[in-house]
mmCIF file of C-alpha atoms in Angstrom:
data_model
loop_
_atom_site.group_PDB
_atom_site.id
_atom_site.type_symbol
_atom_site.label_atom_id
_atom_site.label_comp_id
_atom_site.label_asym_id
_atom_site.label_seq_id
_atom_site.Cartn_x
_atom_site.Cartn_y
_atom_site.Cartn_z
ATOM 1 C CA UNK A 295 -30.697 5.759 -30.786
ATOM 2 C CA UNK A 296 -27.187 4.544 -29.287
ATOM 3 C CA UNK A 297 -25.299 6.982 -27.078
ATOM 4 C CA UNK A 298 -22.907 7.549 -25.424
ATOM 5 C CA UNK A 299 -22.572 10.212 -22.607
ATOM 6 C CA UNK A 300 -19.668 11.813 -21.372
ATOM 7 C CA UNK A 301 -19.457 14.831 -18.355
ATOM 8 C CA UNK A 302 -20.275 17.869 -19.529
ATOM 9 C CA UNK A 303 -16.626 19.521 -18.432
ATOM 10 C CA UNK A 304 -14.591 21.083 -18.586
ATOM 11 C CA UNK A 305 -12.166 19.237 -16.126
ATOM 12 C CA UNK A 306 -9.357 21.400 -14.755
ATOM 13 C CA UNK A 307 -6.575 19.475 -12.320
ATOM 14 C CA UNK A 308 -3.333 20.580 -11.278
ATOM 15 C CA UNK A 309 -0.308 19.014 -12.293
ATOM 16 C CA UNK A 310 0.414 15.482 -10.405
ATOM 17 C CA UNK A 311 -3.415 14.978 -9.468
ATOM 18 C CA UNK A 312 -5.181 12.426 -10.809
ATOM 19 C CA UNK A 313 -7.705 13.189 -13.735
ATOM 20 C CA UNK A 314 -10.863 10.848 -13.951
ATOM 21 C CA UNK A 315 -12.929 11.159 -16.970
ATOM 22 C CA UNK A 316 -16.089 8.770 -17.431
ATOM 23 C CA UNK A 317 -18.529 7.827 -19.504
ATOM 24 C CA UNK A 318 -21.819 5.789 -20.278
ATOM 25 C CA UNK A 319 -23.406 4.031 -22.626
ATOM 26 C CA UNK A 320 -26.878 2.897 -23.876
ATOM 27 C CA UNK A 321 -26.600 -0.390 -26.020
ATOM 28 C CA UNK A 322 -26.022 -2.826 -23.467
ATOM 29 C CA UNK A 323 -24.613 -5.072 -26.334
ATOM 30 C CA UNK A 324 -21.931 -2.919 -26.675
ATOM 31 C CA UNK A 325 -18.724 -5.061 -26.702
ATOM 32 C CA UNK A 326 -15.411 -2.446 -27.557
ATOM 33 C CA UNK A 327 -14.944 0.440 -25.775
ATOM 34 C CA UNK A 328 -11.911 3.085 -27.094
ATOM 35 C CA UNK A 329 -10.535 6.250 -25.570
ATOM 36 C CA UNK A 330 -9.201 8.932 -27.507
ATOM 37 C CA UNK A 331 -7.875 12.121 -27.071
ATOM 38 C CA UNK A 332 -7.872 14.855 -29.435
ATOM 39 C CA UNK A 333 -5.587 17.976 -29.475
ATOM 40 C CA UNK A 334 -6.977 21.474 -30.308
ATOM 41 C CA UNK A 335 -6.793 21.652 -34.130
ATOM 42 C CA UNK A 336 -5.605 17.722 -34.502
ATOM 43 C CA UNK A 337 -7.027 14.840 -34.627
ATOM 44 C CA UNK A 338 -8.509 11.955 -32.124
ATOM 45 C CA UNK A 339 -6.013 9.299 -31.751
ATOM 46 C CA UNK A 340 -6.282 5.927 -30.002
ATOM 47 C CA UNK A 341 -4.866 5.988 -26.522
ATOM 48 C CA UNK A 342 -6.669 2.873 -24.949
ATOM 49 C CA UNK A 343 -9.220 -0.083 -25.553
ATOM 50 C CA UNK A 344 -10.585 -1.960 -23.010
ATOM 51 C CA UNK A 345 -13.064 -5.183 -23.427
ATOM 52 C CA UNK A 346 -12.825 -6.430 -20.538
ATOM 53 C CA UNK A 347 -14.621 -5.605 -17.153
ATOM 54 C CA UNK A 348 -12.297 -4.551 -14.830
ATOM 55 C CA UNK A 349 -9.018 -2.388 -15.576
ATOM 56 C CA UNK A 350 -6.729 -1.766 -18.158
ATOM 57 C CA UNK A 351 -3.171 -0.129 -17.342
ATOM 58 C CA UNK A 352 -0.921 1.369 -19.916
ATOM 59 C CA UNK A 353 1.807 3.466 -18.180
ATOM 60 C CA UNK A 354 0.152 6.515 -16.092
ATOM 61 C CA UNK A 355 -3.510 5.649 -17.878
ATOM 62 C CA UNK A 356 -6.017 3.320 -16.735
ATOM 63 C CA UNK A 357 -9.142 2.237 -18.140
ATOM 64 C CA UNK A 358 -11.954 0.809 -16.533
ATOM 65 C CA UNK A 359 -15.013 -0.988 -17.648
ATOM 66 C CA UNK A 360 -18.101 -2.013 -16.081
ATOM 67 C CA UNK A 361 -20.901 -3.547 -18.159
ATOM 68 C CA UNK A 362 -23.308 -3.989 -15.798
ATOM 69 C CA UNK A 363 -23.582 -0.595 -14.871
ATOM 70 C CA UNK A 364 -22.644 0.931 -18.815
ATOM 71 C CA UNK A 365 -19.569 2.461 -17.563
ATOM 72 C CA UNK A 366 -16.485 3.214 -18.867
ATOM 73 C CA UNK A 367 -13.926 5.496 -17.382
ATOM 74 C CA UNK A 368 -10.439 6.699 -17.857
ATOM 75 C CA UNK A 369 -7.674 7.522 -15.495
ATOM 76 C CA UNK A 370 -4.573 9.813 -15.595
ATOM 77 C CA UNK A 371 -1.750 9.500 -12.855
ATOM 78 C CA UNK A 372 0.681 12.306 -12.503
ATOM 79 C CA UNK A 373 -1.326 14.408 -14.725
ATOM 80 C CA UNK A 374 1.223 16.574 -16.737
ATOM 81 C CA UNK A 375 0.434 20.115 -18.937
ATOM 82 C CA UNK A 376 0.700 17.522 -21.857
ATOM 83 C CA UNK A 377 -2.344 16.182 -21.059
ATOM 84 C CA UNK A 378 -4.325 18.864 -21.560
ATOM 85 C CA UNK A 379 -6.998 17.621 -24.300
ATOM 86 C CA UNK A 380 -10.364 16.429 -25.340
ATOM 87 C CA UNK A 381 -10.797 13.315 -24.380
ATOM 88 C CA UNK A 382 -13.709 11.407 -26.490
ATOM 89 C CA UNK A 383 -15.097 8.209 -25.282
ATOM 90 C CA UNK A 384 -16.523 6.238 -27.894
ATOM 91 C CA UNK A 385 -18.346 2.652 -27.811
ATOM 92 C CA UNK A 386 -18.273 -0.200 -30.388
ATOM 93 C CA UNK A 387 -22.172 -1.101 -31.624
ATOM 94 C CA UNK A 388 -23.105 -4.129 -32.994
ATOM 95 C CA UNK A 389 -26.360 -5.509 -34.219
ATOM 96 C CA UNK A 390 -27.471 -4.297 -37.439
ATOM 97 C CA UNK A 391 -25.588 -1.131 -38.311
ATOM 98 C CA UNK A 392 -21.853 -1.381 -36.413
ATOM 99 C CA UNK A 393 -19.952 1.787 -35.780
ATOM 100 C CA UNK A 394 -18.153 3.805 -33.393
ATOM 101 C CA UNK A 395 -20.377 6.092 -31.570
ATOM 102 C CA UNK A 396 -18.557 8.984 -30.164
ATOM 103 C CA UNK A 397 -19.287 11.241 -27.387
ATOM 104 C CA UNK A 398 -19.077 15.071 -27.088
ATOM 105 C CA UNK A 399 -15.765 14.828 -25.144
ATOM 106 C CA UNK A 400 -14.248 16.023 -22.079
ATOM 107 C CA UNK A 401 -12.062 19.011 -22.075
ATOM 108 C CA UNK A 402 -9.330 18.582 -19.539
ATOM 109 C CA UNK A 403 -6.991 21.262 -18.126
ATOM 110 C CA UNK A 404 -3.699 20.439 -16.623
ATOM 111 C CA UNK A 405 -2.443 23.695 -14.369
ATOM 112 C CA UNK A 406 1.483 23.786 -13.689
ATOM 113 C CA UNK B 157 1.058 9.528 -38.559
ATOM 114 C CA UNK B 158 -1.564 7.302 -38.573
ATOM 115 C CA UNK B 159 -1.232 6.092 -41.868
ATOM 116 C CA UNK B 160 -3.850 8.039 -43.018
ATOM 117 C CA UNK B 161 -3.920 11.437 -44.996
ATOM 118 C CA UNK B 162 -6.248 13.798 -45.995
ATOM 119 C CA UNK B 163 -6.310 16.904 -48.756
ATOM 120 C CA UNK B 164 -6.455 19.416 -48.469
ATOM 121 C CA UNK B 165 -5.870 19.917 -44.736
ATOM 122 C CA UNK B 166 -7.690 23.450 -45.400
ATOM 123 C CA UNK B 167 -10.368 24.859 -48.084
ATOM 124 C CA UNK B 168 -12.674 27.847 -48.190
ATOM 125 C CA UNK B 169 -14.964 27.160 -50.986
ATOM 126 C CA UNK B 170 -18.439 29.634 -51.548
ATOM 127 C CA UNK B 171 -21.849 27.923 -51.661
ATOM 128 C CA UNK B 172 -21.594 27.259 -55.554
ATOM 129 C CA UNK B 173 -18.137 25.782 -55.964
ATOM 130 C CA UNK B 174 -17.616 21.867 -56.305
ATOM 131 C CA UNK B 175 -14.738 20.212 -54.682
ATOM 132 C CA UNK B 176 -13.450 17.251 -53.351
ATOM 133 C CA UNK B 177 -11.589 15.935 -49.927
ATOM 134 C CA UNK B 178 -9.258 13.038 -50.504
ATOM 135 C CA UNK B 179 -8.285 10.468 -48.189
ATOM 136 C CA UNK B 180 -5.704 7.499 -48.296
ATOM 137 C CA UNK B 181 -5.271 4.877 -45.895
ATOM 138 C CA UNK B 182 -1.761 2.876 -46.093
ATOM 139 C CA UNK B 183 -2.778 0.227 -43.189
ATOM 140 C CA UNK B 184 -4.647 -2.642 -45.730
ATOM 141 C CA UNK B 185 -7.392 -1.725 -44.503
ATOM 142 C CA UNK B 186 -11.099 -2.551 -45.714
ATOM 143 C CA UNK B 187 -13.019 -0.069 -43.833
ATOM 144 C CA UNK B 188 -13.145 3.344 -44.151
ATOM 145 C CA UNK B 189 -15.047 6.277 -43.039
ATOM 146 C CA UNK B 190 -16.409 9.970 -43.309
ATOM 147 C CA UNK B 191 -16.907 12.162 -40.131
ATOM 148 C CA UNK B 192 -17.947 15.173 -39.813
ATOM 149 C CA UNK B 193 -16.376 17.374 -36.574
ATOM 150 C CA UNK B 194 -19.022 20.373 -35.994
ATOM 151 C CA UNK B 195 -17.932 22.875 -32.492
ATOM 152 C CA UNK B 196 -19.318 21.496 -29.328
ATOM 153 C CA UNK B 197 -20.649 18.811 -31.277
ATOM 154 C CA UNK B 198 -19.676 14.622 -30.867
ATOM 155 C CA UNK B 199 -17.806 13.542 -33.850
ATOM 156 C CA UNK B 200 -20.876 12.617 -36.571
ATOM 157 C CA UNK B 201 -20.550 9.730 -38.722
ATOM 158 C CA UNK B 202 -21.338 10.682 -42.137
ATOM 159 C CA UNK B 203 -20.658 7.316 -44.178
ATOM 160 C CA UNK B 204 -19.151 4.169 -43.964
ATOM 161 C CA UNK B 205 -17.603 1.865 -46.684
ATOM 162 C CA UNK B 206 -16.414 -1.899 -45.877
ATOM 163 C CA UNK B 207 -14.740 -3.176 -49.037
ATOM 164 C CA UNK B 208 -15.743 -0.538 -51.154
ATOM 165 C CA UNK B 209 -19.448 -0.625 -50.429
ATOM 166 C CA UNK B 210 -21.124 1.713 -49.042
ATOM 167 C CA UNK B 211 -22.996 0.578 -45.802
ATOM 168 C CA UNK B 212 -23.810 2.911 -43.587
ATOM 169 C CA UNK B 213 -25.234 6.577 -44.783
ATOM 170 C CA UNK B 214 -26.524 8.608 -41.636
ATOM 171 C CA UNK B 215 -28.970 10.684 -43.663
ATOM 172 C CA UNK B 216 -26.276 13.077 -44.932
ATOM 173 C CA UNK B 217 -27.817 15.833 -47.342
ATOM 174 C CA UNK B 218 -27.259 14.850 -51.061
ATOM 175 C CA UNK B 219 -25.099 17.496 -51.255
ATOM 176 C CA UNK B 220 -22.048 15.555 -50.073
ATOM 177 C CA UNK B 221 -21.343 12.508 -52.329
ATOM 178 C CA UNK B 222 -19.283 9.979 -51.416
ATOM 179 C CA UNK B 223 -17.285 7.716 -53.662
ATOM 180 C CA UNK B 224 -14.965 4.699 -52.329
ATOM 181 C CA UNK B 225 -12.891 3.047 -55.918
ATOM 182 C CA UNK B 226 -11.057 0.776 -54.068
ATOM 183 C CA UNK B 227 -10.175 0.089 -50.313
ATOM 184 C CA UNK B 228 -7.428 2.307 -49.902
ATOM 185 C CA UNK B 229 -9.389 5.899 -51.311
ATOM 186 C CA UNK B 230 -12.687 7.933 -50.415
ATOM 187 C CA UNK B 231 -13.518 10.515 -51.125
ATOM 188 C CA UNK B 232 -15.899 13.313 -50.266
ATOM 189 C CA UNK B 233 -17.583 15.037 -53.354
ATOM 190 C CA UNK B 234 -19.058 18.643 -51.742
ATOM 191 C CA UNK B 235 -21.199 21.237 -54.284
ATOM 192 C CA UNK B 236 -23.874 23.488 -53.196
ATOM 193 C CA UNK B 237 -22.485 23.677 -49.529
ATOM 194 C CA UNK B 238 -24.171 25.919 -46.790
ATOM 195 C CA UNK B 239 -22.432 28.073 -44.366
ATOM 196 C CA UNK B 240 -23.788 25.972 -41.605
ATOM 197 C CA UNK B 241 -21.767 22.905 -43.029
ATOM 198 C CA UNK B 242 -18.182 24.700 -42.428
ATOM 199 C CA UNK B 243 -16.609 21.870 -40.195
ATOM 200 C CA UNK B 244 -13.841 19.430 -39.466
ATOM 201 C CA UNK B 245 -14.032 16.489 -41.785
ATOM 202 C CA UNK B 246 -11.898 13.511 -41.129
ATOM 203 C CA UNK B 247 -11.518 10.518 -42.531
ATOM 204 C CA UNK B 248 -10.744 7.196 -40.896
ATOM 205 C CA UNK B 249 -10.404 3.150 -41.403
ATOM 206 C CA UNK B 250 -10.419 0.033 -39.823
ATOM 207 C CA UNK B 251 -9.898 -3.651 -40.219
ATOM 208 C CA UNK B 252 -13.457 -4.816 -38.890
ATOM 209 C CA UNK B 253 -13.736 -8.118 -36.996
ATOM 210 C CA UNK B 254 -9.802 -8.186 -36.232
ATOM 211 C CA UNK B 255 -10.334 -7.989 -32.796
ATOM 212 C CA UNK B 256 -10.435 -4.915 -31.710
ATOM 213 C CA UNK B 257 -12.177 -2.406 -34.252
ATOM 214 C CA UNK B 258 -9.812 0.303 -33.482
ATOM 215 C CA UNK B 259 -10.020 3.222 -35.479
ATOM 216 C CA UNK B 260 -7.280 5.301 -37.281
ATOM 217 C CA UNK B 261 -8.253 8.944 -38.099
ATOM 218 C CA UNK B 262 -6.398 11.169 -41.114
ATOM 219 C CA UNK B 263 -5.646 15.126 -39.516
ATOM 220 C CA UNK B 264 -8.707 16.130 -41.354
ATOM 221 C CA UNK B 265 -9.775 18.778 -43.548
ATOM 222 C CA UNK B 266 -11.198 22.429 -41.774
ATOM 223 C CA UNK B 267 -13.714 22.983 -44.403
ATOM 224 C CA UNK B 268 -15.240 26.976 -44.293
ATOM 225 C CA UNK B 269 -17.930 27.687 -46.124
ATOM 226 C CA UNK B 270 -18.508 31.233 -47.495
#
């Protein structure tokens, strides 16, 4: 069975701090690795993809990979009220049946 | 928007009804899916189609019937539901092996069973 395991949360921060959410994985053959964050009562949508080990920047988020240790986190700068989500990490499988395998998520609370 | 929708976004339906959740991707793409979004739960997927076939069906119960005409619909055929499957179902699709296998979800349908 392929997981993927995210902190058990939730994650509270206050505004301006720096949120760190992380995650691992099983299936070392894992090649894409996706952050999403979900709204209550919406929808997951995309807000970074990293292949890559090392980081990814997009604007005040930063992904990180590291394959040798199945690790994938995500980082907020200036964490604003905005932010205040579920954050699911989910991994790319390959090898016989490939799908997105999701974690349970991260709650995250931004305080003004 | 994603480029994907869903109907209805809501339905209350008792244990004996039949319905049916629609979705429609307008991104070309060839892969599309069915998960199910249970509280405190990771998103489940339910099934997967990749140019209208189905290949992936994670031992869903029989009474949820999926049916993919062409790449651009599934849908989700429900009858004989049980309280325990009230949920968020949404629907998603992808362009596999372009690179990066990203994922676009629909807003989902909040599905309450009687």
């Amino acid at each position: 069975q392929k997981e993927v395991e995210q902190n058990s949360g939730p994650l509270s921060v206050p505004e301006g701090a720096i949120a760190s959410l992380n995650c691992t994985y099983s299936d070392r053959g894992s090649q894409s690795f996706f952050w999403y964050r979900q709204y209550s009562g919406k929808s997951p949508e995309l807000i970074m993809f990293i292949y890559s080990n090392g980081d990814k920047e997009d604007g005040r988020f930063t992904a990180q990979l590291n394959k040798a240790s199945q690790y994938v986190s995500l980082l907020i700068r200036d964490s604003q009220p905005s932010d205040s989500a579920t954050y699911l990490c989910a991994v790319y499988t390959q090898g016989g049946s490939e799908k997105l395998v999701f974690g349970k998520g991260m709650k995250l609370t931004v305080n003004p | 928007e994603t480029g994907v929708t869903q109907t209805p976004r809501h339905l209350v339906m008792g244990m004996t009804n039949k319905k049916s959740l629609k979705c429609e991707q307008h991104l070309g793409h060839n892969a599309m899916y069915w998960y199910k979004q249970s509280a405190k739960k990771p998103l489940e997927l339910m099934f997967v189609y990749n140019f209208k076939e189905q290949t992936e069906n994670n031992s869903v119960p029989s009474r949820f019937s999926p049916e993919c005409p062409n790449s651009s619909h599934l849908f989700l055929h429900l009858h004989t539901l049980q309280p325990e499957d009230s949920a968020l179902y949404l629907c998603a699709s992808s362009h596999p092996g372009q690179g990066d296998n990203e994922q676009f979800f629909g807003p989902g349908t909040r599905l309450t069973v009687l």
